[in-house]
């Protein structure tokens, strides 16, 4: 069974992106093994602490390496991706063996799906920039993406209700990722 690793780009407790991920998890059902990456203990990248590899980095790299695909659910911050998402990808992009740029990193060749819930642009700018970054670090980004413009009323309830069309888009993306 395929292993799909979810990466939530929001640290907010009632995150709409987390709710979107939960919807995607239901859609995948028992067609794959889904887990969420916990990167809350990942330090800020500092080349002084790259070696020996911090414990959190080892665990995260192993978890990513073991996954068949990654699925990001991330908000857009100021026309781009949040800083902690960049920090995670910076760590994943670095050589596992110091100065060894020949051995593939754990992000190299990884299949990646992108989704996001945000403002009016439905995270289009974030996903475009994330595609650019992931392509640069040699990940294989799926063309099919899901963007959700969070409806105004959701801010009052903290509940993201998807339309039928949005659910269909998420289903189609899940099928593309699993296919
Ligand atoms: C620092 C910051 C910058 C933001 N910039 C944007 C933006 O450029 N575009 C956008 O659609 N939403 C922007 N937002 C609003 C987020 O999309 C919104 O808060 C979203 O619900 C966050 O996702 P979450 O519910 O998963 O935490 C920004 C929010 C923050 C905190």
PDB file of C-alpha atoms and ligand atoms in Angstrom:
ATOM      1  CA  UNK A   1       0.000   0.000   0.000  1.00  0.00           C
ATOM      2  CA  UNK A   2       1.269   3.478  -0.921  1.00  0.00           C
ATOM      3  CA  UNK A   3       2.420   5.781   1.850  1.00  0.00           C
ATOM      4  CA  UNK A   4       1.256   9.390   1.562  1.00  0.00           C
ATOM      5  CA  UNK A   5       2.762  11.940   3.891  1.00  0.00           C
ATOM      6  CA  UNK A   6       0.632  15.010   4.584  1.00  0.00           C
ATOM      7  CA  UNK A   7       2.408  18.264   5.344  1.00  0.00           C
ATOM      8  CA  UNK A   8       0.241  20.984   6.870  1.00  0.00           C
ATOM      9  CA  UNK A   9       1.627  24.459   6.289  1.00  0.00           C
ATOM     10  CA  UNK A  10      -0.288  26.079   9.144  1.00  0.00           C
ATOM     11  CA  UNK A  11       0.487  25.872  12.846  1.00  0.00           C
ATOM     12  CA  UNK A  12      -2.937  27.279  13.742  1.00  0.00           C
ATOM     13  CA  UNK A  13      -5.121  25.019  15.868  1.00  0.00           C
ATOM     14  CA  UNK A  14      -8.297  25.607  13.862  1.00  0.00           C
ATOM     15  CA  UNK A  15      -6.456  25.819  10.558  1.00  0.00           C
ATOM     16  CA  UNK A  16      -8.604  25.653   7.427  1.00  0.00           C
ATOM     17  CA  UNK A  17      -5.716  23.877   5.716  1.00  0.00           C
ATOM     18  CA  UNK A  18      -5.798  21.183   8.372  1.00  0.00           C
ATOM     19  CA  UNK A  19      -9.537  20.831   7.749  1.00  0.00           C
ATOM     20  CA  UNK A  20      -8.835  20.524   4.022  1.00  0.00           C
ATOM     21  CA  UNK A  21      -6.283  17.805   4.782  1.00  0.00           C
ATOM     22  CA  UNK A  22      -8.868  15.954   6.873  1.00  0.00           C
ATOM     23  CA  UNK A  23     -11.254  16.025   3.920  1.00  0.00           C
ATOM     24  CA  UNK A  24      -8.501  14.664   1.662  1.00  0.00           C
ATOM     25  CA  UNK A  25      -7.755  11.923   4.186  1.00  0.00           C
ATOM     26  CA  UNK A  26     -11.389  10.813   4.047  1.00  0.00           C
ATOM     27  CA  UNK A  27     -11.319  10.859   0.266  1.00  0.00           C
ATOM     28  CA  UNK A  28      -8.208   8.648   0.194  1.00  0.00           C
ATOM     29  CA  UNK A  29      -9.848   6.284   2.701  1.00  0.00           C
ATOM     30  CA  UNK A  30      -8.162   2.887   2.720  1.00  0.00           C
ATOM     31  CA  UNK A  31      -6.535   3.343  -0.698  1.00  0.00           C
ATOM     32  CA  UNK A  32      -3.258   4.464   0.915  1.00  0.00           C
ATOM     33  CA  UNK A  33      -1.596   4.791   4.286  1.00  0.00           C
ATOM     34  CA  UNK A  34      -1.793   8.459   5.252  1.00  0.00           C
ATOM     35  CA  UNK A  35       0.240  10.062   8.012  1.00  0.00           C
ATOM     36  CA  UNK A  36       0.943  13.669   8.923  1.00  0.00           C
ATOM     37  CA  UNK A  37       4.497  14.917   9.224  1.00  0.00           C
ATOM     38  CA  UNK A  38       5.228  16.432  12.612  1.00  0.00           C
ATOM     39  CA  UNK A  39       7.910  19.055  12.025  1.00  0.00           C
ATOM     40  CA  UNK A  40       7.125  21.175  15.069  1.00  0.00           C
ATOM     41  CA  UNK A  41      10.554  20.423  16.583  1.00  0.00           C
ATOM     42  CA  UNK A  42      12.534  21.265  13.446  1.00  0.00           C
ATOM     43  CA  UNK A  43      15.174  23.915  14.214  1.00  0.00           C
ATOM     44  CA  UNK A  44      15.732  26.898  11.938  1.00  0.00           C
ATOM     45  CA  UNK A  45      18.321  25.967   9.364  1.00  0.00           C
ATOM     46  CA  UNK A  46      21.764  27.004  10.448  1.00  0.00           C
ATOM     47  CA  UNK A  47      24.790  25.539   8.680  1.00  0.00           C
ATOM     48  CA  UNK A  48      26.615  25.479  12.024  1.00  0.00           C
ATOM     49  CA  UNK A  49      24.222  22.776  13.275  1.00  0.00           C
ATOM     50  CA  UNK A  50      23.882  20.726  10.075  1.00  0.00           C
ATOM     51  CA  UNK A  51      26.412  18.111  11.218  1.00  0.00           C
ATOM     52  CA  UNK A  52      25.960  16.047  13.194  1.00  0.00           C
ATOM     53  CA  UNK A  53      22.389  15.983  11.896  1.00  0.00           C
ATOM     54  CA  UNK A  54      19.927  17.141  14.606  1.00  0.00           C
ATOM     55  CA  UNK A  55      17.637  14.304  15.806  1.00  0.00           C
ATOM     56  CA  UNK A  56      14.513  16.016  14.440  1.00  0.00           C
ATOM     57  CA  UNK A  57      16.164  16.336  11.016  1.00  0.00           C
ATOM     58  CA  UNK A  58      17.075  12.635  10.943  1.00  0.00           C
ATOM     59  CA  UNK A  59      13.532  11.628  11.867  1.00  0.00           C
ATOM     60  CA  UNK A  60      11.946  13.976   9.323  1.00  0.00           C
ATOM     61  CA  UNK A  61      14.309  12.959   6.506  1.00  0.00           C
ATOM     62  CA  UNK A  62      13.646   9.270   7.215  1.00  0.00           C
ATOM     63  CA  UNK A  63       9.872   9.860   7.261  1.00  0.00           C
ATOM     64  CA  UNK A  64      10.022  11.760   3.967  1.00  0.00           C
ATOM     65  CA  UNK A  65      12.303   9.155   2.367  1.00  0.00           C
ATOM     66  CA  UNK A  66       9.896   6.362   3.361  1.00  0.00           C
ATOM     67  CA  UNK A  67       6.881   8.111   1.776  1.00  0.00           C
ATOM     68  CA  UNK A  68       5.832   7.415  -1.810  1.00  0.00           C
ATOM     69  CA  UNK A  69       4.427  10.924  -2.096  1.00  0.00           C
ATOM     70  CA  UNK A  70       3.958  14.159  -0.162  1.00  0.00           C
ATOM     71  CA  UNK A  71       0.765  16.190  -0.103  1.00  0.00           C
ATOM     72  CA  UNK A  72       1.056  19.800   1.064  1.00  0.00           C
ATOM     73  CA  UNK A  73      -1.915  21.729   2.455  1.00  0.00           C
ATOM     74  CA  UNK A  74      -0.655  25.216   2.998  1.00  0.00           C
ATOM     75  CA  UNK A  75      -1.941  28.771   3.392  1.00  0.00           C
ATOM     76  CA  UNK A  76      -0.518  31.672   1.436  1.00  0.00           C
ATOM     77  CA  UNK A  77       1.475  34.190   3.449  1.00  0.00           C
ATOM     78  CA  UNK A  78       2.212  37.479   1.661  1.00  0.00           C
ATOM     79  CA  UNK A  79       1.957  36.121  -1.880  1.00  0.00           C
ATOM     80  CA  UNK A  80       4.118  33.107  -1.034  1.00  0.00           C
ATOM     81  CA  UNK A  81       4.480  30.063   1.260  1.00  0.00           C
ATOM     82  CA  UNK A  82       4.912  30.378   5.053  1.00  0.00           C
ATOM     83  CA  UNK A  83       8.458  30.625   6.393  1.00  0.00           C
ATOM     84  CA  UNK A  84       8.291  27.324   8.281  1.00  0.00           C
ATOM     85  CA  UNK A  85       7.454  25.515   5.019  1.00  0.00           C
ATOM     86  CA  UNK A  86      10.550  27.046   3.413  1.00  0.00           C
ATOM     87  CA  UNK A  87      12.622  26.033   6.436  1.00  0.00           C
ATOM     88  CA  UNK A  88      11.395  22.430   6.143  1.00  0.00           C
ATOM     89  CA  UNK A  89      12.187  22.299   2.415  1.00  0.00           C
ATOM     90  CA  UNK A  90      15.602  23.882   2.965  1.00  0.00           C
ATOM     91  CA  UNK A  91      16.443  21.054   5.387  1.00  0.00           C
ATOM     92  CA  UNK A  92      15.128  18.410   2.968  1.00  0.00           C
ATOM     93  CA  UNK A  93      17.181  19.860   0.126  1.00  0.00           C
ATOM     94  CA  UNK A  94      20.565  19.571   1.847  1.00  0.00           C
ATOM     95  CA  UNK A  95      23.059  16.734   1.256  1.00  0.00           C
ATOM     96  CA  UNK A  96      22.618  13.856   3.672  1.00  0.00           C
ATOM     97  CA  UNK A  97      26.372  13.219   3.647  1.00  0.00           C
ATOM     98  CA  UNK A  98      28.370  16.439   4.185  1.00  0.00           C
ATOM     99  CA  UNK A  99      29.597  17.975   0.904  1.00  0.00           C
ATOM    100  CA  UNK A 100      28.236  15.009  -1.055  1.00  0.00           C
ATOM    101  CA  UNK A 101      26.123  16.585  -3.765  1.00  0.00           C
ATOM    102  CA  UNK A 102      25.990  13.384  -5.877  1.00  0.00           C
ATOM    103  CA  UNK A 103      23.831  11.264  -3.555  1.00  0.00           C
ATOM    104  CA  UNK A 104      20.175  12.221  -4.053  1.00  0.00           C
ATOM    105  CA  UNK A 105      18.608  14.165  -1.180  1.00  0.00           C
ATOM    106  CA  UNK A 106      15.322  12.938   0.305  1.00  0.00           C
ATOM    107  CA  UNK A 107      13.328  15.480  -1.742  1.00  0.00           C
ATOM    108  CA  UNK A 108      14.958  14.437  -5.016  1.00  0.00           C
ATOM    109  CA  UNK A 109      12.412  12.747  -7.307  1.00  0.00           C
ATOM    110  CA  UNK A 110       9.680  12.825  -4.641  1.00  0.00           C
ATOM    111  CA  UNK A 111       6.145  13.022  -5.980  1.00  0.00           C
ATOM    112  CA  UNK A 112       4.341  16.034  -4.509  1.00  0.00           C
ATOM    113  CA  UNK A 113       0.758  17.296  -4.570  1.00  0.00           C
ATOM    114  CA  UNK A 114      -0.162  20.870  -3.621  1.00  0.00           C
ATOM    115  CA  UNK A 115      -3.378  22.175  -2.125  1.00  0.00           C
ATOM    116  CA  UNK A 116      -4.220  25.240  -0.149  1.00  0.00           C
ATOM    117  CA  UNK A 117      -6.973  27.225   1.489  1.00  0.00           C
ATOM    118  CA  UNK A 118      -6.624  30.987   1.747  1.00  0.00           C
ATOM    119  CA  UNK A 119      -7.956  34.319   0.554  1.00  0.00           C
ATOM    120  CA  UNK A 120      -9.534  35.299  -2.773  1.00  0.00           C
ATOM    121  CA  UNK A 121      -6.635  33.991  -4.889  1.00  0.00           C
ATOM    122  CA  UNK A 122      -7.189  30.521  -3.361  1.00  0.00           C
ATOM    123  CA  UNK A 123      -3.430  30.252  -2.645  1.00  0.00           C
ATOM    124  CA  UNK A 124      -2.522  30.426  -6.356  1.00  0.00           C
ATOM    125  CA  UNK A 125       0.558  32.573  -5.658  1.00  0.00           C
ATOM    126  CA  UNK A 126       1.720  30.308  -2.865  1.00  0.00           C
ATOM    127  CA  UNK A 127       1.297  27.193  -5.021  1.00  0.00           C
ATOM    128  CA  UNK A 128       3.099  28.787  -7.970  1.00  0.00           C
ATOM    129  CA  UNK A 129       6.072  29.718  -5.786  1.00  0.00           C
ATOM    130  CA  UNK A 130       6.047  26.356  -4.019  1.00  0.00           C
ATOM    131  CA  UNK A 131       6.067  24.632  -7.418  1.00  0.00           C
ATOM    132  CA  UNK A 132       9.102  26.710  -8.382  1.00  0.00           C
ATOM    133  CA  UNK A 133      10.929  25.851  -5.156  1.00  0.00           C
ATOM    134  CA  UNK A 134      10.050  22.132  -5.254  1.00  0.00           C
ATOM    135  CA  UNK A 135      11.078  21.884  -8.900  1.00  0.00           C
ATOM    136  CA  UNK A 136      14.392  23.529  -8.046  1.00  0.00           C
ATOM    137  CA  UNK A 137      15.055  20.883  -5.379  1.00  0.00           C
ATOM    138  CA  UNK A 138      14.146  18.204  -7.957  1.00  0.00           C
ATOM    139  CA  UNK A 139      10.785  17.090  -6.572  1.00  0.00           C
ATOM    140  CA  UNK A 140       8.166  15.924  -9.050  1.00  0.00           C
ATOM    141  CA  UNK A 141       5.196  18.295  -8.652  1.00  0.00           C
ATOM    142  CA  UNK A 142       1.806  17.094  -9.836  1.00  0.00           C
ATOM    143  CA  UNK A 143       0.148  19.531 -12.259  1.00  0.00           C
ATOM    144  CA  UNK A 144      -3.270  18.948 -10.704  1.00  0.00           C
ATOM    145  CA  UNK A 145      -3.766  21.197  -7.668  1.00  0.00           C
ATOM    146  CA  UNK A 146      -6.616  22.315  -5.420  1.00  0.00           C
ATOM    147  CA  UNK A 147      -7.080  25.912  -4.326  1.00  0.00           C
ATOM    148  CA  UNK A 148      -9.828  26.975  -1.957  1.00  0.00           C
ATOM    149  CA  UNK A 149     -10.927  30.582  -1.357  1.00  0.00           C
ATOM    150  CA  UNK A 150     -12.141  30.412   2.235  1.00  0.00           C
ATOM    151  CA  UNK A 151     -15.685  31.877   2.390  1.00  0.00           C
ATOM    152  CA  UNK A 152     -16.107  34.909   4.662  1.00  0.00           C
ATOM    153  CA  UNK A 153     -18.574  33.136   6.974  1.00  0.00           C
ATOM    154  CA  UNK A 154     -15.983  30.458   7.791  1.00  0.00           C
ATOM    155  CA  UNK A 155     -14.072  33.013   9.882  1.00  0.00           C
ATOM    156  CA  UNK A 156     -17.054  33.246  12.220  1.00  0.00           C
ATOM    157  CA  UNK A 157     -17.515  29.511  12.629  1.00  0.00           C
ATOM    158  CA  UNK A 158     -13.900  28.318  12.197  1.00  0.00           C
ATOM    159  CA  UNK A 159     -15.374  25.595  10.009  1.00  0.00           C
ATOM    160  CA  UNK A 160     -14.451  25.195   6.359  1.00  0.00           C
ATOM    161  CA  UNK A 161     -17.365  23.818   4.369  1.00  0.00           C
ATOM    162  CA  UNK A 162     -16.384  22.687   0.880  1.00  0.00           C
ATOM    163  CA  UNK A 163     -18.695  22.910  -2.099  1.00  0.00           C
ATOM    164  CA  UNK A 164     -19.464  19.778  -4.107  1.00  0.00           C
ATOM    165  CA  UNK A 165     -17.243  21.107  -6.892  1.00  0.00           C
ATOM    166  CA  UNK A 166     -14.330  21.623  -4.487  1.00  0.00           C
ATOM    167  CA  UNK A 167     -14.758  18.081  -3.128  1.00  0.00           C
ATOM    168  CA  UNK A 168     -14.703  16.746  -6.703  1.00  0.00           C
ATOM    169  CA  UNK A 169     -11.480  18.653  -7.383  1.00  0.00           C
ATOM    170  CA  UNK A 170      -9.891  17.175  -4.269  1.00  0.00           C
ATOM    171  CA  UNK A 171     -11.027  13.684  -5.349  1.00  0.00           C
ATOM    172  CA  UNK A 172      -9.575  14.173  -8.779  1.00  0.00           C
ATOM    173  CA  UNK A 173      -6.282  15.334  -7.246  1.00  0.00           C
ATOM    174  CA  UNK A 174      -6.198  12.333  -4.914  1.00  0.00           C
ATOM    175  CA  UNK A 175      -6.769  10.018  -7.884  1.00  0.00           C
ATOM    176  CA  UNK A 176      -3.950  11.687  -9.808  1.00  0.00           C
ATOM    177  CA  UNK A 177      -1.606  11.316  -6.839  1.00  0.00           C
ATOM    178  CA  UNK A 178      -2.498   7.693  -6.209  1.00  0.00           C
ATOM    179  CA  UNK A 179      -2.554   6.735  -9.891  1.00  0.00           C
TER     180      UNK A 179
HETATM  181  C1  LIG B   1       1.458  36.661   7.697  1.00  0.00           C
HETATM  182  C2  LIG B   1       0.207  36.379   6.920  1.00  0.00           C
HETATM  183  C3  LIG B   1       0.164  36.742   5.595  1.00  0.00           C
HETATM  184  C4  LIG B   1      -0.973  36.427   4.824  1.00  0.00           C
HETATM  185  N1  LIG B   1      -0.946  36.708   3.478  1.00  0.00           N
HETATM  186  C5  LIG B   1      -1.925  36.218   2.693  1.00  0.00           C
HETATM  187  C6  LIG B   1      -1.842  36.289   1.272  1.00  0.00           C
HETATM  188  O1  LIG B   1      -0.905  36.818   0.711  1.00  0.00           O
HETATM  189  N2  LIG B   1      -2.838  35.750   0.549  1.00  0.00           N
HETATM  190  C7  LIG B   1      -3.920  35.116   1.135  1.00  0.00           C
HETATM  191  O2  LIG B   1      -4.787  34.591   0.441  1.00  0.00           O
HETATM  192  N3  LIG B   1      -4.039  35.059   2.480  1.00  0.00           N
HETATM  193  C8  LIG B   1      -3.072  35.570   3.268  1.00  0.00           C
HETATM  194  N4  LIG B   1      -3.163  35.449   4.636  1.00  0.00           N
HETATM  195  C9  LIG B   1      -4.404  34.929   5.227  1.00  0.00           C
HETATM  196  C10 LIG B   1      -4.397  33.422   5.282  1.00  0.00           C
HETATM  197  O3  LIG B   1      -4.686  32.901   4.013  1.00  0.00           O
HETATM  198  C11 LIG B   1      -5.477  32.935   6.244  1.00  0.00           C
HETATM  199  O4  LIG B   1      -5.164  33.402   7.532  1.00  0.00           O
HETATM  200  C12 LIG B   1      -5.613  31.439   6.236  1.00  0.00           C
HETATM  201  O5  LIG B   1      -6.798  31.069   6.850  1.00  0.00           O
HETATM  202  C13 LIG B   1      -4.483  30.754   6.949  1.00  0.00           C
HETATM  203  O6  LIG B   1      -4.631  29.366   6.811  1.00  0.00           O
HETATM  204  P1  LIG B   1      -5.005  28.437   8.060  1.00  0.00           P
HETATM  205  O7  LIG B   1      -6.459  28.668   8.341  1.00  0.00           O
HETATM  206  O8  LIG B   1      -4.755  27.042   7.540  1.00  0.00           O
HETATM  207  O9  LIG B   1      -4.142  28.808   9.211  1.00  0.00           O
HETATM  208  C14 LIG B   1      -2.068  35.779   5.423  1.00  0.00           C
HETATM  209  C15 LIG B   1      -2.018  35.455   6.779  1.00  0.00           C
HETATM  210  C16 LIG B   1      -0.894  35.725   7.522  1.00  0.00           C
HETATM  211  C17 LIG B   1      -0.835  35.302   8.959  1.00  0.00           C
END
